[in-house]
Structures are given as C-alpha cells and as structure tokens.
PDB file of C-alpha atoms and ligand atoms in Angstrom:
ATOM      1  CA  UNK P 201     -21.633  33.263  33.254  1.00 68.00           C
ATOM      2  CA  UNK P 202     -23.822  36.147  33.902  1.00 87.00           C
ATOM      3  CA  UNK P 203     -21.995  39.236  35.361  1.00 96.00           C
ATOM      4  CA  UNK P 204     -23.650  41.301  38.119  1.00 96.00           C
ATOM      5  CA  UNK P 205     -25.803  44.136  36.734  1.00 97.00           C
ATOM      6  CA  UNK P 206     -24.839  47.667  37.086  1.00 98.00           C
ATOM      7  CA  UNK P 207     -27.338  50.311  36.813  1.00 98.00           C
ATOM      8  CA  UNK P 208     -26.085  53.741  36.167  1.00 98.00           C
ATOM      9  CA  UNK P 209     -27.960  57.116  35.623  1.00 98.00           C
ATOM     10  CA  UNK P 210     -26.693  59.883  33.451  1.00 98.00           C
ATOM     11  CA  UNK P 211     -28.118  63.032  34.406  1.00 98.00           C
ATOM     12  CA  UNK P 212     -26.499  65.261  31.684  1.00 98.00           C
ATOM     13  CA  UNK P 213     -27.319  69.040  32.189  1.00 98.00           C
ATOM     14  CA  UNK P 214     -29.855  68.147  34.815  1.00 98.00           C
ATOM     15  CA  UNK P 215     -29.543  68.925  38.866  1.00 98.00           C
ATOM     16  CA  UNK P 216     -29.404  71.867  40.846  1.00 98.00           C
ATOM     17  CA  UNK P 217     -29.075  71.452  45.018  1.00 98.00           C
ATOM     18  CA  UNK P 218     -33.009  70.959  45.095  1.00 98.00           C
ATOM     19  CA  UNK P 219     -32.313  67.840  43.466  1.00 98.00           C
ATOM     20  CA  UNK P 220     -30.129  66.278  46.092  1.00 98.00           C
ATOM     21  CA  UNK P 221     -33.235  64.747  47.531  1.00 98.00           C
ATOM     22  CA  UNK P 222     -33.594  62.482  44.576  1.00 98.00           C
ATOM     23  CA  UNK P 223     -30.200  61.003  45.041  1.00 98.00           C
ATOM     24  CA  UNK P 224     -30.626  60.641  48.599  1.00 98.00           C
ATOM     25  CA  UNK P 225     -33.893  58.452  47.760  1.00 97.00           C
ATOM     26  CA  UNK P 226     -31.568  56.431  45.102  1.00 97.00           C
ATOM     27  CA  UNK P 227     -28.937  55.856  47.109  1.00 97.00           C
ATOM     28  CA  UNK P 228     -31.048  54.896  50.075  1.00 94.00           C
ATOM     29  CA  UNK P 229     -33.516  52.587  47.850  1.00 88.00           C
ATOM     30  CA  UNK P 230     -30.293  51.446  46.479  1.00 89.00           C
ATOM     31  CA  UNK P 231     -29.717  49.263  50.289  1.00 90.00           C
ATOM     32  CA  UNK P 232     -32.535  47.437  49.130  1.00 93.00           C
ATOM     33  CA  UNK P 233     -30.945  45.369  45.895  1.00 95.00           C
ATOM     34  CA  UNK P 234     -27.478  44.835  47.043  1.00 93.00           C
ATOM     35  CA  UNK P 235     -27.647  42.010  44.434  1.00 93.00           C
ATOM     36  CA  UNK P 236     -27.502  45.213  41.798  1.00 96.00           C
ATOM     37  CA  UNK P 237     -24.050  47.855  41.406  1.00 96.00           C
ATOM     38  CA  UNK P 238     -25.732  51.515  41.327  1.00 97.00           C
ATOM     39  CA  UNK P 239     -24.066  54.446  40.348  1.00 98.00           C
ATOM     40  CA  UNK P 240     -25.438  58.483  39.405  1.00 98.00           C
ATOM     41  CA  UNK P 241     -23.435  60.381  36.980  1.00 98.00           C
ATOM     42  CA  UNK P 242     -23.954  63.876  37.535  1.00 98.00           C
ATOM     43  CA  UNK P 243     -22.721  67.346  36.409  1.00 98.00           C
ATOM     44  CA  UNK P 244     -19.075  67.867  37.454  1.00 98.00           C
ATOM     45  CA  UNK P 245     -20.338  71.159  39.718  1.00 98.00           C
ATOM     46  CA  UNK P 246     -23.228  68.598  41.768  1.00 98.00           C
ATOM     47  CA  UNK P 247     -20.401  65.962  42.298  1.00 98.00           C
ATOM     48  CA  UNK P 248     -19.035  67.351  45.719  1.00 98.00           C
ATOM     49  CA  UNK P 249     -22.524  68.030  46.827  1.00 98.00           C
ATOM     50  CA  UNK P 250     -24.090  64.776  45.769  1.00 98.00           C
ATOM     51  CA  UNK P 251     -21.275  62.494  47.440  1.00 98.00           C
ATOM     52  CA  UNK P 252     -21.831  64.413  50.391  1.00 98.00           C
ATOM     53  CA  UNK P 253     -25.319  63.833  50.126  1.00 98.00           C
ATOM     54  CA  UNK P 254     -25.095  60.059  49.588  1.00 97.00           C
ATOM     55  CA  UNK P 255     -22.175  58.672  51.589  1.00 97.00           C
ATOM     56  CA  UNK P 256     -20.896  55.496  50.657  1.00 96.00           C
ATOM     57  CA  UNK P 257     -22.853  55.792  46.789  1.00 97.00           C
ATOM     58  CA  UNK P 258     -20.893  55.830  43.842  1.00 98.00           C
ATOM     59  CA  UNK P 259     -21.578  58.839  42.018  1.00 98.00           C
ATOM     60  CA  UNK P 260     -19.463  59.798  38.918  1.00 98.00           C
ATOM     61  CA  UNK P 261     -19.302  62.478  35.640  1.00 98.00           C
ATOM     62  CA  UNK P 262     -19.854  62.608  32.312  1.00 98.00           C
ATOM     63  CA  UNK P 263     -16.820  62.865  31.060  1.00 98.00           C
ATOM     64  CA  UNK P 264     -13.428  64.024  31.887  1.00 98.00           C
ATOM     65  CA  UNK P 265      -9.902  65.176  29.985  1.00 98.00           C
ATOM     66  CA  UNK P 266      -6.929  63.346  29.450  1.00 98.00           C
ATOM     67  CA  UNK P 267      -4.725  65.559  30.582  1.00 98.00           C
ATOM     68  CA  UNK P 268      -4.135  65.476  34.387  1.00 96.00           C
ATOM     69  CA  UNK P 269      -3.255  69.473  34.448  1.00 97.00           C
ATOM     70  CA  UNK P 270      -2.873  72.198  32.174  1.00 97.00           C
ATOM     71  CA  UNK P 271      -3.762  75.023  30.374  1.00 98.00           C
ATOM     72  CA  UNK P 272      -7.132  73.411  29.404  1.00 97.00           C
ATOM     73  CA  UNK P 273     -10.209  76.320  29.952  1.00 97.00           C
ATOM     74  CA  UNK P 274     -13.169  74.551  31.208  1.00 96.00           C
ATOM     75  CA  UNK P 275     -11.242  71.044  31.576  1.00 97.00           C
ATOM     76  CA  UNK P 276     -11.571  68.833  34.511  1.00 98.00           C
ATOM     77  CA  UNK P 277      -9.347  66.148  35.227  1.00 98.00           C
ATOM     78  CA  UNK P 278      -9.493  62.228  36.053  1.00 98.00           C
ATOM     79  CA  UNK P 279      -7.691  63.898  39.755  1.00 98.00           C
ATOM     80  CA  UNK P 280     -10.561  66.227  39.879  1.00 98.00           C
ATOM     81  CA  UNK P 281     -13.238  63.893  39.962  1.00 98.00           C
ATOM     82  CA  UNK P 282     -11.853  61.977  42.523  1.00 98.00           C
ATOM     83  CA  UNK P 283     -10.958  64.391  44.639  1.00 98.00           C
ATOM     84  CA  UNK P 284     -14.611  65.822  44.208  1.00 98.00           C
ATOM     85  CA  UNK P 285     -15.931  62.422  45.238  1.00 98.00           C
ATOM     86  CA  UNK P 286     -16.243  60.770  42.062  1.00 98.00           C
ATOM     87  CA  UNK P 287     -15.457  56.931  41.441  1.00 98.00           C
ATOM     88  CA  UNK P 288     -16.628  57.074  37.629  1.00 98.00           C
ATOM     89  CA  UNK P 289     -16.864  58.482  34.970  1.00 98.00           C
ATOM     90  CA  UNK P 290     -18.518  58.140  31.383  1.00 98.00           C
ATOM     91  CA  UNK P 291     -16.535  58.983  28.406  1.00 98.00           C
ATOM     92  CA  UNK P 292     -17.569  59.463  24.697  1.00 98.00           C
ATOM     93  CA  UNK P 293     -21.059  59.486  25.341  1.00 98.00           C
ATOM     94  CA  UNK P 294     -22.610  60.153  21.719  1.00 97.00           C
ATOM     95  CA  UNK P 295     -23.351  63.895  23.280  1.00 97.00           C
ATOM     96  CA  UNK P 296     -20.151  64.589  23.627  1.00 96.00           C
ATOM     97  CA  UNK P 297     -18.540  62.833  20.295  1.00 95.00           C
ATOM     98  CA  UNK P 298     -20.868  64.554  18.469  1.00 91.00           C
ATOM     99  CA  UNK P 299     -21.734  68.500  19.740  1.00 89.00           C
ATOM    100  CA  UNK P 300     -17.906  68.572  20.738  1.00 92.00           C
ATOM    101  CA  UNK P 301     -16.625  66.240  17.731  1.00 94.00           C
ATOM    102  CA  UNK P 302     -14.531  63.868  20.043  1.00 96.00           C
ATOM    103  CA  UNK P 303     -12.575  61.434  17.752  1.00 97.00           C
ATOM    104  CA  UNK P 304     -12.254  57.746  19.003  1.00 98.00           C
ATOM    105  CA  UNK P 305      -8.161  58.624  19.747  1.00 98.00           C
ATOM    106  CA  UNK P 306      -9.775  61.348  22.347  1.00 98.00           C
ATOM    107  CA  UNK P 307     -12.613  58.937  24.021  1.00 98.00           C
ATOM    108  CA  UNK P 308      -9.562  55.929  24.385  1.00 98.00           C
ATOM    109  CA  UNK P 309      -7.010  58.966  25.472  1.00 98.00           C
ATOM    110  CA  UNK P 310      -9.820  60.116  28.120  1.00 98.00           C
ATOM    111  CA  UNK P 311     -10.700  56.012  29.248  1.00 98.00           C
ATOM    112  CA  UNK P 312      -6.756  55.490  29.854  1.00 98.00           C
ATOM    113  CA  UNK P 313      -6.562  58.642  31.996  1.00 98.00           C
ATOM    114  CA  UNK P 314      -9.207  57.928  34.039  1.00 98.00           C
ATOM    115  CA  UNK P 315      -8.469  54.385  34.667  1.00 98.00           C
ATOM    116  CA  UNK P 316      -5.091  55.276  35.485  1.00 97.00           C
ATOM    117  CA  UNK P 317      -5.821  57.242  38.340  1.00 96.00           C
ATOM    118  CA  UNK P 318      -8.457  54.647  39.668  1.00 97.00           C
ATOM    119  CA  UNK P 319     -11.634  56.219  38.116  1.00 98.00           C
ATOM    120  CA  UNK P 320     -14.059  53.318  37.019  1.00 98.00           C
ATOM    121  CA  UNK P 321     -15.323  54.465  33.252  1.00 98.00           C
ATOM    122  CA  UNK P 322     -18.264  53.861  31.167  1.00 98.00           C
ATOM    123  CA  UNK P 323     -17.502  54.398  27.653  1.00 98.00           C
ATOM    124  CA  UNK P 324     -20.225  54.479  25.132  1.00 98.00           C
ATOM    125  CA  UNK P 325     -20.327  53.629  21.713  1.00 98.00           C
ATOM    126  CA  UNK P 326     -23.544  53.602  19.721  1.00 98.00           C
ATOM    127  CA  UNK P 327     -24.506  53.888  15.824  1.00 98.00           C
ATOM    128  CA  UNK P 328     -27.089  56.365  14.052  1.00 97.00           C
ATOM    129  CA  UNK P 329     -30.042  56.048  12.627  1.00 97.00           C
ATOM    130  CA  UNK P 330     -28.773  56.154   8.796  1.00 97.00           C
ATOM    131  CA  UNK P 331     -25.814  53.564   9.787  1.00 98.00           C
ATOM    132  CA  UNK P 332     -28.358  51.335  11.712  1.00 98.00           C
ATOM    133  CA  UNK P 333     -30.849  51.817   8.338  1.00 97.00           C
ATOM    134  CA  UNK P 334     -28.265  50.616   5.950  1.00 98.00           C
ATOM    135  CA  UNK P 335     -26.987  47.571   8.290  1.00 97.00           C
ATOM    136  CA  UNK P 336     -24.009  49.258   9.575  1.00 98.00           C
ATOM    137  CA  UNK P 337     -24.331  49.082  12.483  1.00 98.00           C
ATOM    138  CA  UNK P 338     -22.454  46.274  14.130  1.00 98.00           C
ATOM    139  CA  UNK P 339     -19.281  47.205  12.062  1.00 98.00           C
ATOM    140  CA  UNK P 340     -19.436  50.887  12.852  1.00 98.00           C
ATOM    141  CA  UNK P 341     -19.749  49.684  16.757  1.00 98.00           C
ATOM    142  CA  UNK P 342     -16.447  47.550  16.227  1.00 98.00           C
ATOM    143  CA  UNK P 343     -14.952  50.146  14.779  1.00 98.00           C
ATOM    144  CA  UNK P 344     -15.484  52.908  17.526  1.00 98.00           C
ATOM    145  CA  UNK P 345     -14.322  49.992  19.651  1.00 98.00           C
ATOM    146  CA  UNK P 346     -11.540  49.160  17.877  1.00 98.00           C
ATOM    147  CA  UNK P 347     -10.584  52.958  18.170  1.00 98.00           C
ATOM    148  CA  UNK P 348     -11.406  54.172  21.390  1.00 98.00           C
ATOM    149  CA  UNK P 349     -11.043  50.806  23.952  1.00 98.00           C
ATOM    150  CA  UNK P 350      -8.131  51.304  26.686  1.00 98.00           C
ATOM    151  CA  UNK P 351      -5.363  49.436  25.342  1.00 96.00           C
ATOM    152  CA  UNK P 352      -4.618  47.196  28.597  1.00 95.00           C
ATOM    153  CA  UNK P 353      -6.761  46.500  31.474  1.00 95.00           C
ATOM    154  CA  UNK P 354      -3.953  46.704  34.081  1.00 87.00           C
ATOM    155  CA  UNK P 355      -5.013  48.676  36.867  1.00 88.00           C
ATOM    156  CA  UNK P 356      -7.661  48.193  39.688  1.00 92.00           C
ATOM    157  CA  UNK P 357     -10.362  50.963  37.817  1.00 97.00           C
ATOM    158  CA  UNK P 358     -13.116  48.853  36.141  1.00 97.00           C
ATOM    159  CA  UNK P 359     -14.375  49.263  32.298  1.00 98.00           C
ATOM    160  CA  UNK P 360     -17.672  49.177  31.302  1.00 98.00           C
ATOM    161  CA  UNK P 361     -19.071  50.085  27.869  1.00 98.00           C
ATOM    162  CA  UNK P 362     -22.146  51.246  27.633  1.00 98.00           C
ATOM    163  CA  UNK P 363     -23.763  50.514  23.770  1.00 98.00           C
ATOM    164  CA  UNK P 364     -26.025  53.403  22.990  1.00 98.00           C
ATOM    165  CA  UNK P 365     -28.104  53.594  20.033  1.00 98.00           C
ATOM    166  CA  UNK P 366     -28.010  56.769  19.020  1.00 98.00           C
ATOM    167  CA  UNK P 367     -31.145  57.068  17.345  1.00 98.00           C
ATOM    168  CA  UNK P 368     -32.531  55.426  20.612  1.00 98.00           C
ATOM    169  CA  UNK P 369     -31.196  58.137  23.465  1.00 98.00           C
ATOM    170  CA  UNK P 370     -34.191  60.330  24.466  1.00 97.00           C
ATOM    171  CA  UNK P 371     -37.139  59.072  22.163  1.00 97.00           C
ATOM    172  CA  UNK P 372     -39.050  56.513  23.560  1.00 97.00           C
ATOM    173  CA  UNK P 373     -37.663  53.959  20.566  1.00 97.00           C
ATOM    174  CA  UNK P 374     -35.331  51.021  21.023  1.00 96.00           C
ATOM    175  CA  UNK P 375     -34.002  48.060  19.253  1.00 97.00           C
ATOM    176  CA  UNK P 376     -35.564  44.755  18.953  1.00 98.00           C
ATOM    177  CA  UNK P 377     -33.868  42.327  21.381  1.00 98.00           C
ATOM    178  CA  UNK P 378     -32.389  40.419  18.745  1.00 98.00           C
ATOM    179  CA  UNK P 379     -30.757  43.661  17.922  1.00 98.00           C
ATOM    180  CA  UNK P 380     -29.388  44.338  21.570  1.00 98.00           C
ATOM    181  CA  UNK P 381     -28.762  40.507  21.614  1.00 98.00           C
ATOM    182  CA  UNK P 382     -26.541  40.713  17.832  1.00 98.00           C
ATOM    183  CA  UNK P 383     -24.745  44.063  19.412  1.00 98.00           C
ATOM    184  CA  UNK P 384     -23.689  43.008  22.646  1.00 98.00           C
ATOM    185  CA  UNK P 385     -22.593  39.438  21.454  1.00 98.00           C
ATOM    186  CA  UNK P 386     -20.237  41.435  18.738  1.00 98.00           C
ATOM    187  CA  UNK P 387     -19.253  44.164  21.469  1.00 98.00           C
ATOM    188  CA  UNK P 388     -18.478  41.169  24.024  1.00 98.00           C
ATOM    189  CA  UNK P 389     -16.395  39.526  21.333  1.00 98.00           C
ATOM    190  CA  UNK P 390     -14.467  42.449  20.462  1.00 98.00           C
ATOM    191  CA  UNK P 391     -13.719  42.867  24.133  1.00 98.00           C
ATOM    192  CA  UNK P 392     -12.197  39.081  23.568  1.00 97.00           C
ATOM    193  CA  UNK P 393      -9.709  40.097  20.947  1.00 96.00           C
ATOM    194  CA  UNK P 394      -8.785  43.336  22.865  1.00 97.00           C
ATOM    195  CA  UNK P 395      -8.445  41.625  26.364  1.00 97.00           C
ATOM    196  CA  UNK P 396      -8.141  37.597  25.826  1.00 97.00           C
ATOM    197  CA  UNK P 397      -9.780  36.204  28.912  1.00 96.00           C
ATOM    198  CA  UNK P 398     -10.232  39.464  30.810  1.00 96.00           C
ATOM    199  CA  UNK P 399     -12.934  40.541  28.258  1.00 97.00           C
ATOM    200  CA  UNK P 400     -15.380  38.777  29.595  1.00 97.00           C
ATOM    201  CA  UNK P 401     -15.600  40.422  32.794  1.00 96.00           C
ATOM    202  CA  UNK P 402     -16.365  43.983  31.169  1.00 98.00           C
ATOM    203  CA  UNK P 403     -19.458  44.832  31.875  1.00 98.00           C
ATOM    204  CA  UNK P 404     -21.766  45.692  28.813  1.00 98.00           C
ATOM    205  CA  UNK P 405     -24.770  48.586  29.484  1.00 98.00           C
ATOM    206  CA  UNK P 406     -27.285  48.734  27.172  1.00 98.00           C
ATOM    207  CA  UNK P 407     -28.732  52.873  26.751  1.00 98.00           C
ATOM    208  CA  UNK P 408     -31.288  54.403  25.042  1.00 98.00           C
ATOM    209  CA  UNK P 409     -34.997  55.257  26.658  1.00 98.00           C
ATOM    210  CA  UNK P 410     -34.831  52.641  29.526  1.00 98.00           C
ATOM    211  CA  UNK P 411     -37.418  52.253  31.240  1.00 98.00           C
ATOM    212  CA  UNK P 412     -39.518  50.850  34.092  1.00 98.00           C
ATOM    213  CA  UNK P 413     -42.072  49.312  31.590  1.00 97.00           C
ATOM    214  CA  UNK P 414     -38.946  47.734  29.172  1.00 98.00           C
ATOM    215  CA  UNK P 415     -36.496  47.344  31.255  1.00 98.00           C
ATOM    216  CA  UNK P 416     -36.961  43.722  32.642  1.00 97.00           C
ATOM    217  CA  UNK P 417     -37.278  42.462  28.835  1.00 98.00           C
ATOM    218  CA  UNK P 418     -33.575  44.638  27.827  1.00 98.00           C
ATOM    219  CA  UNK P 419     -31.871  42.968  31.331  1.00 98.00           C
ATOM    220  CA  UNK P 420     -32.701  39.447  30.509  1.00 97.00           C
ATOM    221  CA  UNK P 421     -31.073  39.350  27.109  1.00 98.00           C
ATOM    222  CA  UNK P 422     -27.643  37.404  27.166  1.00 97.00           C
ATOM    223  CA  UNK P 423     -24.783  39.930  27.650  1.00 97.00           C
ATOM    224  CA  UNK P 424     -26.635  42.701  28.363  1.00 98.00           C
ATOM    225  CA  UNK P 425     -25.025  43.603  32.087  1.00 98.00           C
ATOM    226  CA  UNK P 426     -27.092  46.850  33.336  1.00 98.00           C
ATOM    227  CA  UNK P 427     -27.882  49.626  31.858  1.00 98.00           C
ATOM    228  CA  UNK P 428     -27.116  53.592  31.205  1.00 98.00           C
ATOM    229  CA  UNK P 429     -30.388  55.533  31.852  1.00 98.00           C
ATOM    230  CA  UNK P 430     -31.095  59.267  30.963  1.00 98.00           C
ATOM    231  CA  UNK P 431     -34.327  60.902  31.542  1.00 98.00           C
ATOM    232  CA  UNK P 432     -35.648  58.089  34.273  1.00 98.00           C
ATOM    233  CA  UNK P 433     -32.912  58.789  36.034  1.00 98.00           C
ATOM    234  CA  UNK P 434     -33.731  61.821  37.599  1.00 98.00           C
ATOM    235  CA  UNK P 435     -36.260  60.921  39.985  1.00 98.00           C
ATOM    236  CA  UNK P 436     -35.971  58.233  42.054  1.00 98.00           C
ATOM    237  CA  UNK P 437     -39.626  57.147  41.677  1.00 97.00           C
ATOM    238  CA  UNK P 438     -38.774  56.218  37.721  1.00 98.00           C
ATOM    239  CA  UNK P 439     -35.049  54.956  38.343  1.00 98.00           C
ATOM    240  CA  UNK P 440     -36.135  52.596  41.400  1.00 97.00           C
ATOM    241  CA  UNK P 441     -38.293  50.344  39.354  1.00 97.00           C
ATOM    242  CA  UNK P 442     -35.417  49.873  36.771  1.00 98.00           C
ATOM    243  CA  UNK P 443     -32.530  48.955  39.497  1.00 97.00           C
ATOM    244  CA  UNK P 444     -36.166  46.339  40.630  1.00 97.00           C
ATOM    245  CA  UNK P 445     -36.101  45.052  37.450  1.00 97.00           C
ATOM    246  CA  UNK P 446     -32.184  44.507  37.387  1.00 97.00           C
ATOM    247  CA  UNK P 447     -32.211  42.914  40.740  1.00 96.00           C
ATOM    248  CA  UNK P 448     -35.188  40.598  39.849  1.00 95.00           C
ATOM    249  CA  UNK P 449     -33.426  39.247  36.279  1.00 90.00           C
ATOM    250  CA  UNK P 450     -29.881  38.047  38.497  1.00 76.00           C
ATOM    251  CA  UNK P 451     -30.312  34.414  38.911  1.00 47.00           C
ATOM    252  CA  UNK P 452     -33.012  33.970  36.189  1.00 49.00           C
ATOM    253  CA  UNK P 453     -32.450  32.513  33.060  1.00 38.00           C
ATOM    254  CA  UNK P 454     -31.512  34.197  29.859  1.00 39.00           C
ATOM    255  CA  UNK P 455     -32.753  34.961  26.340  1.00 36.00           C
ATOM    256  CA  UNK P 456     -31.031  34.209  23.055  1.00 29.00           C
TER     257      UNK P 456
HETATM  258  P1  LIG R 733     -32.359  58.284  27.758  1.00 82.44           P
HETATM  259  O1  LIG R 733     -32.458  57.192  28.791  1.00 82.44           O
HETATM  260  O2  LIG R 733     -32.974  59.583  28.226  1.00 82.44           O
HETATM  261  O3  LIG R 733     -32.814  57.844  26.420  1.00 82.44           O
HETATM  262  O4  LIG R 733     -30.787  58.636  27.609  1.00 82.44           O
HETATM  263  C1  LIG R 733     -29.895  57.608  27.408  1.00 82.44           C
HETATM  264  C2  LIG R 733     -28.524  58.149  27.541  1.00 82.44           C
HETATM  265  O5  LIG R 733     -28.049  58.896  26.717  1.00 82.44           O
HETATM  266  C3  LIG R 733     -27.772  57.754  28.748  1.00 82.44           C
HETATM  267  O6  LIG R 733     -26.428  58.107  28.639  1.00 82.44           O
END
C-alpha cells in the first residue's frame, strides 16, 4: 500500500529574515494539498523565526547532536530544536558525513536522540559516484543502513530515510527510475529486517536535483514516498509545483 507522500525542503546554508516570505508562501500553498505532509528544514538560527512565521507548519534542522547537554561548542540539541519550534530534523545528510566525517555510529546515535525526545528525523543515506560506477551501490546503501538505522521504533517521533545519491545532490543529474525503483525496494527491505512489520510504514524520500519538470516521473515509482529537495526549495514558486506533483501521483497507479 502506498504511504502518503512527504515533501521536505532542505535549505542548508540558505535564509536570512528576508526569506521568511518564501516560507510563508509554502506553508500557505501548502493548505492547498492536504493530501501531501510538507515540511522546511532550515538553519538552526531561522528555526524560531520561521515557526513563528508559519504557524501550524512543520519546519525542522539539518541536523542535531546526540547529546542532550554538554560541553559541546557549537552543538545544538534534539531539546533545542523543539523548543525553537522544530518537529524534525535531518541527520547524516551526505554534507554532513562527509565535510564533518560523521561515522554511521554518530548519524544512528543522533536519529535515537532525536526520536527520543519526539523529534520526527530524516536520515539520509546515499552512495558516490565511484561506488555507484562500480555497482556498489545498493550494498554500500545497506550498509550505511545497517549502521546508522535507530535500533527500535518505540516512540511516537516518525522515521523517514531519505536515499540521496550523492553524485546526484546539486547537479541537475539523477538516476534512471529503475535505479530509484532497485534502491528503494532494497532500502524498504532492509527496513523489514530492522523493524518486522513496522518497516513498512517508514517513509522513503528520494533526493538529489528534484524538480518541477522530474518530479511527477521520481513520485510515481513504487516505494518512493516524497522527496528531500535542495535548491528548489527555496522559493516557493519552484517548491510548489513539486508538493503539485506529489499531491497529483496519491491515488494513481504505480511504476515497476
Ligand atoms: P538538490 O535538490 O539541490 O540537489 O539537493 C538535494 C539535497 O541534498 C537535499 O538534502
């Protein structure tokens, strides 16, 4: 059974105040597909501003530590980002496991925490362009799952996992849908040995240049649930027609 899509925007290091008015239009647009689950995650420093600015809209952050206080410069906790406003977060986006060399152990140590304390998480997994090139690419994906996946799904905080093509994030290429189709079956089935029956309700996001012109074709392939989008995030007029596209795929058929 299909699940419903979620659409979620990662704006990395992107948004100052003057771009409240972008996630005002999202979140307002948003009352148009309730069929679709929206969400904007922005820098920890816009969160406060940008819940403010969109009552009611689930903004989240990019990441978060696993330690709920401490001596930890520059850290910010699952507690912070709720208290700022947040109801997500993403963790080990391929940013952040790469330019801060965060080991599976961290990414699953950083899900549990947030989950924990109620944070919904996106956690991203994705393979190079060398691993992908030598048809590694489904294994190394298992792997990082195998690693970095919350151990139980206890709590009321919902999982996602966002696969994320490395090689794909920010350059206007993407996998073949058979490719998306191969990954997400493999990612869906690892959630099965992780989580039994309760794998099947995690939500899989496909990421890597989404967007308005490709995004109908990525939603209707089997097990892909929504999607993590970068760059066509940050305006409204570029993220709308993708959360369109989600809403007009629920309730059509799917693609092998
Ligand atoms: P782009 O949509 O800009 O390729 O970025 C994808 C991504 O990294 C989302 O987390």
């Amino acid at each position: 059974m299909a699940l419903r899509k979620l659409v979620a925007g990662n704006w990395k290091m992107h948004g100052l105040s003057s771009d409240l008015v972008e996630v005002r239009a999202i979140a307002a647009a948003s009352h148009a597909y309730p069929q679709v689950d929206l969400a904007l995650c922005v820098p920890a420093i816009l969160i406060e501003r940008a819940a403010r600015a969109a009552p009611g809209f689930a903004i989240g952050g990019q990441d978060v530590h696993h330690a709920d206080k401490g001596a930890h410069t520059g850290g910010t906790s699952a507690l912070m980002l709720l208290d700022a406003g947040a109801s997500l977060t993403i963790v080990g986006h391929s940013e952040r496991r790469d330019a801060h060399r965060e080991s599976d152990d961290e990414v699953k140590a950083k899900a549990e925490a947030a989950l924990s304390c109620g944070l919904n998480v996106i956690l991203c997994v994705g393979e190079s362009l060398e691993v992908r090139g030598r048809g590694g690419a489904v294994d190394t994906v298992g792997a990082q799952l195998a690693g970095s996946l919350p151990a139980s799904l206890d709590g009321e905080a919902e999982l996602a996992v966002a696969y994320e093509p490395i090689w794909a994030i920010g350059t206007g290429k993407i996998p073949t849908t058979a490719e998306i189709g191969e990954m997400h079956a493999s990612i869906r089935a690892s959630l099965g040995s992780r989580y039994g029956a309760d794998g099947a309700q995690v939500r899989i996001l496909y990421g890597g240049s989404v967007k308005p012109s490709n995004a109908g074709e990525i939603f209707a392939i089997t097990d892909v649930d929504g999607a993590l989008v970068g760059g066509a995030s940050l305006k409204a007029a570029d993220f709308i027609p993708i959360v369109e596209a989600a809403a007009a795929v629920e309730g059509r058929g799917f693609i092998a």
